[in-house]
XYZ file of C-alpha atoms in Angstrom:
593
model
C -52.376 -26.194 -64.289
C -49.038 -24.455 -63.844
C -50.633 -21.360 -62.318
C -52.780 -23.549 -60.147
C -49.776 -25.405 -58.717
C -47.975 -22.181 -57.945
C -51.017 -20.880 -56.109
C -51.217 -23.849 -53.764
C -47.516 -23.934 -52.960
C -46.789 -20.274 -52.319
C -45.128 -19.232 -49.037
C -48.118 -17.008 -48.225
C -50.379 -20.041 -48.193
C -47.869 -22.031 -46.177
C -47.862 -19.325 -43.508
C -51.631 -19.492 -43.254
C -51.295 -23.162 -42.305
C -49.446 -22.394 -39.060
C -51.107 -22.614 -35.659
C -50.687 -19.967 -33.025
C -48.653 -21.129 -30.025
C -50.768 -19.027 -27.687
C -53.928 -20.671 -29.006
C -52.452 -24.110 -28.354
C -51.482 -23.070 -24.834
C -54.999 -21.852 -24.032
C -56.561 -24.947 -25.549
C -54.218 -27.190 -23.534
C -55.114 -25.467 -20.264
C -58.800 -25.747 -21.085
C -58.236 -29.437 -21.816
C -56.766 -30.033 -18.341
C -59.370 -27.897 -16.532
C -62.271 -29.635 -18.248
C -60.810 -33.032 -17.428
C -61.052 -32.260 -13.710
C -64.751 -32.973 -14.260
C -66.360 -36.093 -15.638
C -65.315 -39.643 -14.867
C -67.128 -42.446 -13.103
C -68.850 -40.112 -10.602
C -71.104 -38.742 -13.357
C -72.451 -42.119 -14.440
C -75.379 -42.449 -11.979
C -76.795 -39.074 -13.063
C -76.414 -39.802 -16.782
C -77.489 -43.424 -16.847
C -80.611 -42.806 -14.745
C -81.916 -40.635 -17.591
C -81.409 -43.369 -20.182
C -82.810 -46.029 -17.831
C -86.009 -44.021 -17.316
C -86.348 -43.413 -21.067
C -86.045 -47.128 -21.688
C -88.530 -47.920 -18.916
C -91.035 -45.637 -20.616
C -90.303 -46.711 -24.184
C -89.986 -50.441 -23.574
C -92.685 -50.552 -20.912
C -95.128 -49.553 -23.610
C -93.624 -50.761 -26.902
C -93.040 -54.320 -25.640
C -96.736 -54.620 -24.897
C -98.023 -52.151 -27.484
C -99.394 -54.823 -29.817
C -101.564 -56.106 -26.976
C -102.708 -52.579 -26.088
C -103.603 -51.743 -29.681
C -105.391 -55.021 -30.396
C -107.104 -55.515 -27.015
C -107.815 -51.941 -25.908
C -108.110 -50.049 -29.218
C -109.236 -53.150 -31.192
C -106.856 -52.654 -34.126
C -106.361 -55.484 -36.658
C -103.135 -57.426 -36.054
C -101.208 -56.265 -39.133
C -102.218 -52.626 -38.535
C -101.128 -52.899 -34.893
C -97.821 -54.538 -35.864
C -97.138 -51.770 -38.385
C -98.061 -49.095 -35.825
C -95.469 -50.565 -33.444
C -92.715 -50.702 -36.055
C -93.611 -47.229 -37.382
C -93.443 -45.785 -33.874
C -90.147 -47.537 -33.175
C -88.865 -46.416 -36.575
C -89.808 -42.776 -35.991
C -88.273 -42.870 -32.511
C -85.049 -44.048 -34.112
C -85.204 -41.449 -36.912
C -85.727 -38.321 -34.790
C -82.225 -38.667 -33.249
C -80.918 -37.024 -36.451
C -82.776 -33.859 -35.412
C -81.658 -34.154 -31.791
C -78.033 -34.686 -32.829
C -78.140 -31.633 -35.107
C -79.422 -29.428 -32.284
C -76.875 -30.816 -29.797
C -73.810 -30.617 -32.044
C -74.722 -27.255 -33.569
C -76.347 -25.075 -30.929
C -77.556 -26.358 -27.575
C -74.910 -28.889 -26.554
C -75.685 -32.373 -25.305
C -76.662 -31.450 -21.733
C -79.469 -29.021 -22.605
C -80.667 -31.146 -25.501
C -81.096 -34.118 -23.143
C -82.867 -31.955 -20.554
C -85.414 -30.407 -22.948
C -85.976 -33.697 -24.787
C -86.739 -35.463 -21.511
C -89.367 -32.810 -20.725
C -90.996 -33.337 -24.157
C -90.934 -37.098 -23.597
C -92.595 -36.589 -20.214
C -95.407 -34.606 -21.879
C -95.993 -37.513 -24.275
C -96.114 -40.013 -21.427
C -98.634 -37.871 -19.543
C -100.947 -37.773 -22.606
C -100.514 -41.520 -23.133
C -101.350 -42.261 -19.488
C -104.463 -40.091 -19.693
C -105.577 -41.896 -22.862
C -105.358 -45.205 -20.985
C -107.078 -43.850 -17.861
C -110.025 -41.980 -19.396
C -112.768 -44.219 -20.895
C -113.803 -41.599 -23.464
C -110.339 -41.870 -25.054
C -110.802 -45.605 -25.762
C -113.474 -47.613 -27.619
C -115.940 -49.588 -25.454
C -114.718 -53.015 -24.280
C -115.940 -56.206 -25.916
C -115.785 -59.895 -25.017
C -116.131 -63.330 -26.570
C -117.332 -63.443 -30.177
C -118.710 -59.913 -29.996
C -117.666 -57.638 -32.890
C -115.285 -55.085 -31.389
C -115.548 -51.401 -32.252
C -112.210 -50.019 -33.421
C -110.956 -46.716 -31.972
C -112.456 -43.676 -33.725
C -110.501 -40.819 -35.309
C -110.224 -38.619 -32.205
C -109.186 -41.529 -29.984
C -106.540 -42.585 -32.500
C -105.376 -38.949 -32.803
C -104.744 -38.746 -29.035
C -102.722 -41.953 -29.236
C -100.654 -40.685 -32.168
C -100.096 -37.308 -30.465
C -98.652 -38.998 -27.400
C -96.485 -41.226 -29.588
C -95.247 -38.170 -31.513
C -94.148 -36.433 -28.300
C -92.450 -39.627 -27.155
C -90.657 -39.986 -30.493
C -89.454 -36.365 -30.428
C -88.237 -36.690 -26.850
C -86.488 -39.919 -27.655
C -84.800 -38.135 -30.562
C -83.039 -35.791 -28.167
C -82.133 -38.426 -25.574
C -80.863 -41.342 -27.666
C -78.078 -39.695 -29.686
C -76.839 -37.564 -26.803
C -76.807 -39.755 -23.689
C -74.375 -42.329 -25.092
C -72.051 -39.672 -26.551
C -72.354 -37.449 -23.445
C -71.516 -40.369 -21.175
C -68.528 -41.441 -23.291
C -67.192 -37.873 -23.234
C -66.896 -38.090 -19.451
C -64.012 -40.527 -20.012
C -61.021 -39.062 -21.849
C -59.135 -41.784 -23.683
C -55.877 -39.815 -23.866
C -55.848 -38.784 -20.208
C -53.628 -41.228 -18.228
C -55.473 -40.349 -15.008
C -58.751 -41.773 -16.333
C -59.115 -45.421 -15.209
C -61.839 -46.293 -17.737
C -61.995 -46.635 -21.503
C -64.946 -45.765 -23.714
C -65.333 -49.362 -24.919
C -65.872 -50.392 -21.278
C -68.389 -47.573 -20.889
C -70.385 -48.778 -23.888
C -70.551 -52.314 -22.453
C -71.933 -51.088 -19.159
C -74.084 -48.404 -20.756
C -75.853 -51.116 -22.712
C -75.942 -53.325 -19.606
C -77.888 -50.560 -17.800
C -80.229 -50.346 -20.773
C -80.717 -54.099 -20.708
C -81.483 -54.056 -16.990
C -84.123 -51.358 -17.464
C -85.622 -53.260 -20.406
C -85.700 -56.377 -18.216
C -87.584 -54.481 -15.517
C -90.003 -53.034 -18.061
C -90.575 -56.428 -19.683
C -91.473 -58.078 -16.384
C -92.774 -55.766 -13.680
C -94.341 -53.092 -15.890
C -95.823 -55.564 -18.368
C -97.292 -57.613 -15.503
C -98.863 -54.466 -14.015
C -100.317 -53.499 -17.404
C -101.831 -56.936 -17.963
C -103.069 -57.593 -14.428
C -103.531 -54.245 -12.641
C -104.323 -51.830 -15.456
C -102.828 -49.777 -18.227
C -103.234 -46.462 -16.429
C -101.078 -47.717 -13.571
C -98.679 -49.525 -15.896
C -98.070 -46.311 -17.847
C -98.223 -43.995 -14.837
C -95.170 -45.597 -13.194
C -92.730 -44.875 -16.080
C -94.271 -41.391 -16.359
C -93.263 -40.683 -12.760
C -89.838 -42.211 -13.480
C -89.358 -39.766 -16.384
C -90.187 -36.822 -14.105
C -87.673 -38.087 -11.549
C -84.971 -38.527 -14.195
C -85.042 -34.813 -15.094
C -84.424 -33.867 -11.459
C -81.565 -36.353 -11.016
C -79.920 -35.371 -14.307
C -79.978 -31.677 -13.392
C -78.478 -32.373 -9.959
C -75.376 -33.789 -11.635
C -74.736 -30.655 -13.711
C -71.698 -29.377 -11.686
C -69.910 -32.703 -12.192
C -70.258 -33.041 -15.968
C -67.539 -32.505 -18.515
C -69.418 -30.293 -20.980
C -68.010 -29.693 -24.452
C -69.226 -26.631 -26.307
C -71.043 -27.245 -29.600
C -68.628 -26.719 -32.487
C -71.123 -25.491 -35.060
C -73.411 -27.384 -37.357
C -71.755 -30.543 -38.711
C -74.476 -30.693 -41.355
C -73.439 -27.236 -42.577
C -69.782 -28.277 -42.793
C -70.727 -31.410 -44.732
C -72.794 -29.312 -47.138
C -69.993 -26.740 -47.516
C -67.451 -29.425 -48.446
C -69.874 -30.952 -50.940
C -70.615 -27.589 -52.577
C -66.940 -26.587 -52.691
C -65.952 -29.930 -54.257
C -68.718 -29.584 -56.847
C -67.748 -26.007 -57.727
C -64.135 -27.111 -58.278
C -64.974 -30.375 -59.979
C -63.211 -29.400 -63.217
C -59.891 -28.643 -61.503
C -57.338 -31.477 -61.904
C -56.621 -33.310 -58.664
C -53.326 -32.702 -56.862
C -51.134 -35.797 -56.601
C -49.297 -34.591 -53.485
C -51.716 -34.037 -50.558
C -49.276 -31.723 -48.752
C -50.378 -28.972 -51.133
C -53.973 -29.194 -49.926
C -55.218 -26.512 -47.550
C -54.522 -27.136 -43.856
C -55.197 -24.687 -41.031
C -54.861 -26.098 -37.522
C -55.905 -22.857 -35.834
C -59.078 -22.648 -37.886
C -59.958 -26.277 -37.032
C -58.918 -26.102 -33.361
C -62.480 -26.192 -32.006
C -63.390 -29.308 -34.014
C -60.103 -31.213 -33.643
C -59.172 -31.294 -29.959
C -58.241 -34.968 -30.381
C -56.032 -34.154 -33.369
C -56.389 -33.417 -37.072
C -57.661 -36.044 -39.493
C -55.052 -37.210 -41.998
C -55.660 -37.073 -45.719
C -56.883 -40.392 -47.168
C -56.855 -41.624 -50.751
C -60.501 -42.694 -50.894
C -63.188 -40.447 -52.382
C -60.572 -38.260 -54.059
C -63.182 -36.126 -55.814
C -63.853 -34.464 -52.435
C -60.205 -33.317 -52.248
C -61.072 -30.585 -54.729
C -62.746 -28.743 -51.853
C -59.282 -28.303 -50.246
C -57.416 -27.164 -53.378
C -56.268 -23.545 -53.140
C -56.593 -21.635 -56.406
C -55.568 -18.113 -57.349
C -59.210 -17.069 -57.174
C -59.289 -17.959 -53.440
C -56.712 -15.184 -52.745
C -56.025 -16.375 -49.217
C -54.379 -14.073 -46.715
C -53.007 -15.213 -43.363
C -55.469 -13.018 -41.429
C -58.571 -14.074 -43.340
C -60.888 -17.011 -43.047
C -61.633 -18.734 -46.337
C -65.108 -18.856 -47.792
C -66.020 -22.416 -46.777
C -68.483 -22.685 -49.655
C -65.425 -22.470 -51.957
C -62.448 -23.709 -49.918
C -62.229 -26.121 -46.965
C -59.435 -27.584 -44.892
C -58.276 -31.186 -45.242
C -59.721 -31.915 -41.780
C -63.194 -30.800 -42.867
C -62.967 -32.806 -46.074
C -61.928 -35.873 -44.084
C -64.903 -35.369 -41.738
C -67.218 -35.914 -44.694
C -65.120 -38.839 -45.948
C -65.337 -40.485 -42.514
C -69.135 -40.285 -42.517
C -69.378 -41.610 -46.090
C -67.053 -44.541 -45.281
C -69.317 -45.469 -42.369
C -72.506 -45.652 -44.443
C -72.004 -49.174 -45.914
C -71.462 -50.544 -42.383
C -74.495 -48.531 -41.254
C -76.633 -50.133 -43.970
C -75.692 -53.637 -42.833
C -77.475 -53.013 -39.532
C -80.860 -52.476 -41.188
C -81.836 -56.131 -41.657
C -80.622 -56.964 -38.152
C -83.123 -54.411 -36.828
C -85.815 -55.807 -39.150
C -85.327 -59.271 -37.682
C -85.245 -57.986 -34.092
C -88.496 -56.056 -34.655
C -90.409 -59.330 -34.899
C -89.703 -60.021 -31.212
C -92.181 -57.257 -30.359
C -94.816 -58.244 -32.921
C -95.289 -61.773 -34.242
C -93.267 -63.523 -31.536
C -95.539 -61.838 -29.007
C -98.599 -63.075 -30.902
C -97.143 -66.599 -30.887
C -96.831 -66.361 -27.119
C -100.471 -65.232 -26.812
C -101.649 -68.554 -28.259
C -99.410 -70.827 -26.133
C -99.678 -72.270 -22.626
C -98.299 -69.579 -20.283
C -99.220 -70.885 -16.833
C -96.355 -71.204 -14.342
C -98.816 -72.177 -11.614
C -102.590 -72.554 -11.594
C -102.982 -68.879 -10.730
C -99.932 -67.216 -12.312
C -99.819 -66.617 -16.074
C -96.701 -65.234 -17.748
C -97.570 -62.067 -19.705
C -96.747 -62.668 -23.363
C -94.706 -59.455 -23.558
C -92.560 -60.698 -20.661
C -91.105 -63.455 -22.828
C -88.563 -60.896 -24.002
C -87.054 -61.227 -20.527
C -85.156 -64.237 -21.827
C -83.607 -62.111 -24.550
C -82.631 -59.480 -22.013
C -81.184 -62.014 -19.580
C -79.096 -63.680 -22.260
C -77.903 -60.261 -23.433
C -76.921 -59.170 -19.911
C -75.107 -62.433 -19.201
C -73.292 -62.185 -22.527
C -72.180 -58.607 -21.801
C -70.765 -59.613 -18.416
C -69.005 -62.681 -19.851
C -67.706 -60.629 -22.765
C -66.311 -57.888 -20.523
C -64.866 -60.158 -17.832
C -63.861 -63.288 -19.731
C -64.010 -63.160 -23.522
C -62.021 -59.913 -23.796
C -59.194 -61.329 -21.670
C -59.029 -64.538 -23.686
C -59.202 -62.739 -27.030
C -56.607 -60.181 -25.883
C -54.001 -62.914 -25.563
C -54.694 -64.023 -29.126
C -55.028 -60.641 -30.872
C -52.959 -58.284 -28.726
C -55.807 -55.743 -28.810
C -56.829 -54.181 -25.506
C -60.505 -54.649 -26.393
C -59.913 -58.285 -27.443
C -61.563 -58.009 -30.853
C -62.373 -54.877 -32.791
C -65.924 -53.674 -33.215
C -66.182 -54.902 -36.810
C -65.386 -58.469 -35.716
C -67.815 -58.146 -32.809
C -70.587 -57.082 -35.184
C -69.900 -60.032 -37.525
C -70.429 -62.474 -34.657
C -73.746 -60.801 -33.841
C -74.926 -60.988 -37.450
C -74.193 -64.713 -37.603
C -76.030 -65.500 -34.343
C -79.043 -63.446 -35.502
C -79.354 -65.655 -38.599
C -79.545 -68.739 -36.379
C -82.119 -67.027 -34.131
C -84.489 -66.252 -37.007
C -84.124 -69.734 -38.470
C -84.949 -71.266 -35.095
C -88.033 -69.035 -34.826
C -89.358 -70.584 -38.042
C -88.950 -74.142 -36.753
C -90.636 -73.242 -33.446
C -93.625 -71.867 -35.396
C -93.876 -75.193 -37.258
C -93.921 -76.961 -33.879
C -96.588 -74.570 -32.522
C -98.916 -75.072 -35.503
C -98.426 -78.825 -35.384
C -99.622 -78.783 -31.764
C -102.606 -76.637 -32.764
C -103.504 -79.052 -35.581
C -103.144 -82.119 -33.365
C -105.507 -80.543 -30.826
C -108.051 -79.420 -33.429
C -107.501 -75.758 -32.603
C -106.477 -74.401 -36.013
C -109.824 -72.622 -36.341
C -109.864 -71.403 -32.715
C -107.569 -68.361 -32.487
C -108.760 -67.506 -28.955
C -108.022 -70.980 -27.561
C -104.797 -71.851 -25.770
C -102.699 -74.378 -27.676
C -101.311 -77.150 -25.431
C -97.663 -76.281 -26.045
C -95.457 -74.487 -23.529
C -94.563 -70.874 -24.223
C -91.004 -71.787 -23.217
C -90.526 -73.170 -26.723
C -89.974 -69.505 -27.637
C -87.019 -69.171 -25.258
C -84.334 -70.245 -27.807
C -85.256 -67.578 -30.358
C -85.478 -64.845 -27.721
C -82.189 -65.912 -26.098
C -80.308 -66.132 -29.387
C -81.522 -62.671 -30.358
C -80.308 -61.378 -26.990
C -76.845 -62.869 -27.485
C -76.721 -61.473 -31.025
C -77.651 -58.033 -29.697
C -74.852 -58.112 -27.110
C -72.355 -58.531 -29.942
C -73.828 -56.655 -32.889
C -75.650 -53.689 -31.330
C -72.905 -52.708 -28.870
C -70.286 -53.176 -31.575
C -72.354 -51.032 -33.943
C -72.763 -48.265 -31.358
C -69.050 -48.319 -30.507
C -68.173 -48.262 -34.213
C -70.152 -45.074 -34.804
C -68.726 -43.284 -31.759
C -65.134 -44.357 -32.419
C -65.035 -43.749 -36.159
C -67.003 -40.499 -36.304
C -65.224 -37.135 -36.321
C -65.178 -35.860 -32.751
C -67.446 -32.893 -33.548
C -70.049 -35.254 -35.040
C -70.365 -37.880 -32.315
C -73.990 -37.091 -31.509
C -74.722 -37.227 -35.231
C -72.904 -40.560 -35.488
C -74.851 -41.983 -32.547
C -77.990 -40.786 -34.339
C -76.867 -42.827 -37.355
C -76.865 -45.876 -35.090
C -80.496 -45.255 -34.167
C -81.343 -44.400 -37.771
C -80.259 -47.864 -38.903
C -82.766 -49.264 -36.371
C -85.366 -46.838 -37.699
C -84.873 -47.948 -41.291
C -84.959 -51.565 -40.071
C -88.339 -50.967 -38.431
C -89.698 -49.295 -41.560
C -88.306 -52.165 -43.628
C -90.230 -54.527 -41.360
C -93.398 -52.499 -41.982
C -92.856 -52.661 -45.747
C -92.039 -56.371 -45.659
C -95.065 -57.242 -43.514
C -97.332 -55.141 -45.739
C -96.106 -56.768 -48.954
C -96.182 -60.308 -47.547
C -99.693 -59.747 -46.158
C -100.898 -58.322 -49.480
C -99.445 -60.935 -51.817
C -99.579 -64.108 -49.700
C -101.546 -65.859 -46.970
C -98.553 -66.066 -44.632
C -99.661 -63.334 -42.185
C -103.433 -63.342 -41.516
C -105.029 -60.556 -39.495
C -107.012 -62.566 -36.956
C -105.944 -66.212 -36.833
C -102.202 -66.819 -36.737
C -102.825 -70.580 -36.831
C -104.099 -70.356 -40.397
C -101.046 -68.463 -41.642
C -97.522 -69.467 -42.580
C -95.445 -67.340 -40.217
C -92.565 -69.818 -40.520
C -92.191 -68.867 -44.205
C -91.900 -65.229 -43.182
C -89.182 -66.089 -40.657
C -87.290 -68.110 -43.230
C -87.538 -65.264 -45.733
C -85.884 -63.063 -43.101
C -83.238 -65.758 -42.592
C -82.392 -65.729 -46.288
C -82.205 -61.925 -46.382
C -79.911 -61.908 -43.348
C -77.635 -64.520 -44.925
C -77.216 -62.276 -47.968
C -76.713 -59.323 -45.638
C -73.800 -60.911 -43.762
C -72.012 -61.594 -47.050
C -72.462 -57.912 -47.929
C -71.226 -56.883 -44.465
C -68.087 -59.017 -44.602
C -67.151 -57.446 -47.938
C -67.703 -53.945 -46.536
C -65.705 -54.736 -43.379
C -62.792 -56.139 -45.380
C -62.368 -52.921 -47.360
C -63.206 -50.479 -44.570
C -60.572 -47.799 -43.831
C -60.315 -46.801 -40.175
C -60.389 -43.108 -39.262
C -56.849 -41.697 -39.662
C -56.126 -39.343 -36.751
C -52.835 -37.493 -36.363
C -50.597 -37.756 -33.329
C -50.928 -34.763 -31.096
C -48.558 -33.782 -28.291
C -49.399 -31.052 -25.813
C -47.174 -29.574 -23.119
C -49.239 -28.353 -20.204
C -47.426 -27.017 -17.151
C -44.646 -29.537 -17.523
C -46.971 -32.474 -18.317
C -46.816 -34.064 -21.755
C -50.084 -35.499 -23.054
C -49.994 -37.600 -26.212
C -53.096 -38.367 -28.222
C -53.307 -41.184 -30.724
C -56.144 -43.085 -32.382
């Protein structure tokens, strides 16, 4: 241990920690030059891409259960699982897209190529809806419907695969790319990233609202080929608009694979696992020049959690560092790189809390839609509300909540907390979790009301008949879910962007979508198990099931989940970022998080 201590504290090692003044000067000038780009003028070009992706995704997924059951004649549980599996895969592929963006291609080119792949998937999907040979023959009344054959199902799954891959490149990059256009530490920037995330999600909500009304109505009343062709054209247009904005964007170069750095720290810590930990962190390896490309916002401070990873930054005699040499990162890493991994690991418990929220929200596109199919949906004698359009109430409540939050609630909360954002993102998420519990509980009571109406009218055994109960009974559960989403989902997205190391922001945004993915897969597993071991979720006649029990099971799981979340939030350690002062042509810029 004595030799080890001498090795870490030697003057030679101390010299290797110094940062070149010339390097700082160049980096500072690059910082100012790059900040001449970006800002509010880039938003139309960036947001139009995400809006078109949501038009395509939501325009189909909101109504997918109807398409699969009515056009491809799938059983209800199989169709519901296909929807959640597709949504889950679309939320899992962002890990791949984030890796490509952060490591090699950068966010701009990743978004561009991914949009082209998505467009290919939409073209195949539109053709499958337009060509009769790609669908089973239609059936009516009590006729036994022929389910889609293997080749027809394969075409469907191929189009969904392309859409999922394209979504994987768009979702993790658009939010991070848009936020990067606003530089928090630049006093000339009038906007903050937390404001951007509010309005980014507002734009998403508006596009979802349009998809849930206009597109769904076209699909149900004009035809699926037209209803899918419109978002396909929108995707093609989005590529053109996004490319036009290229000269205006603030583009950050990829800083190398974050996954590789995480693996290097893990391997180095494991290889040095038998070395006693150092009590004084100032003897751990620091090299600002080496980390300059991945720490433009400042170096991460050493933290006391997960101390076993500190071994990766312990300098031993075997490392034989020289000031002109780079270390072997599979043996020795800087404190900043170790703290990158710690930051990601600290985020995982909060990430996991979002899974059951996504599981609950998934039911709005499956069983809630099937509830609506059985209820009275006439606004007038000739106009029938499409069942998939009921989600419009969730979108409207979400949009109204975002506006009220940004314009009213933040100002009121700011006076009480002193925080510029009113409440922090962890508190915002807690509010969303609580409202989601109420929403799912309400959904169970509405199902009891719906089945009571069916029983009173003698329609329990008539799944195709319309039950004399207004579809507007579903409005409370949709609206409450929308309000919950305005708090929890935006808070979750902001949490990942804010707390992630700057070189891993696409990866962190991918984690946000991954929690939704796991939530969708959890829904698939839960539906499968409940269908197999109970009579709660029948395939053909929802009236004969006990959907309310399923909703209340979700309510119980969410109640346990919020207890878990509150414990995680209480002990969460925020990302520790150093102060950084730069002098650029007489201007002093100070960075602090």
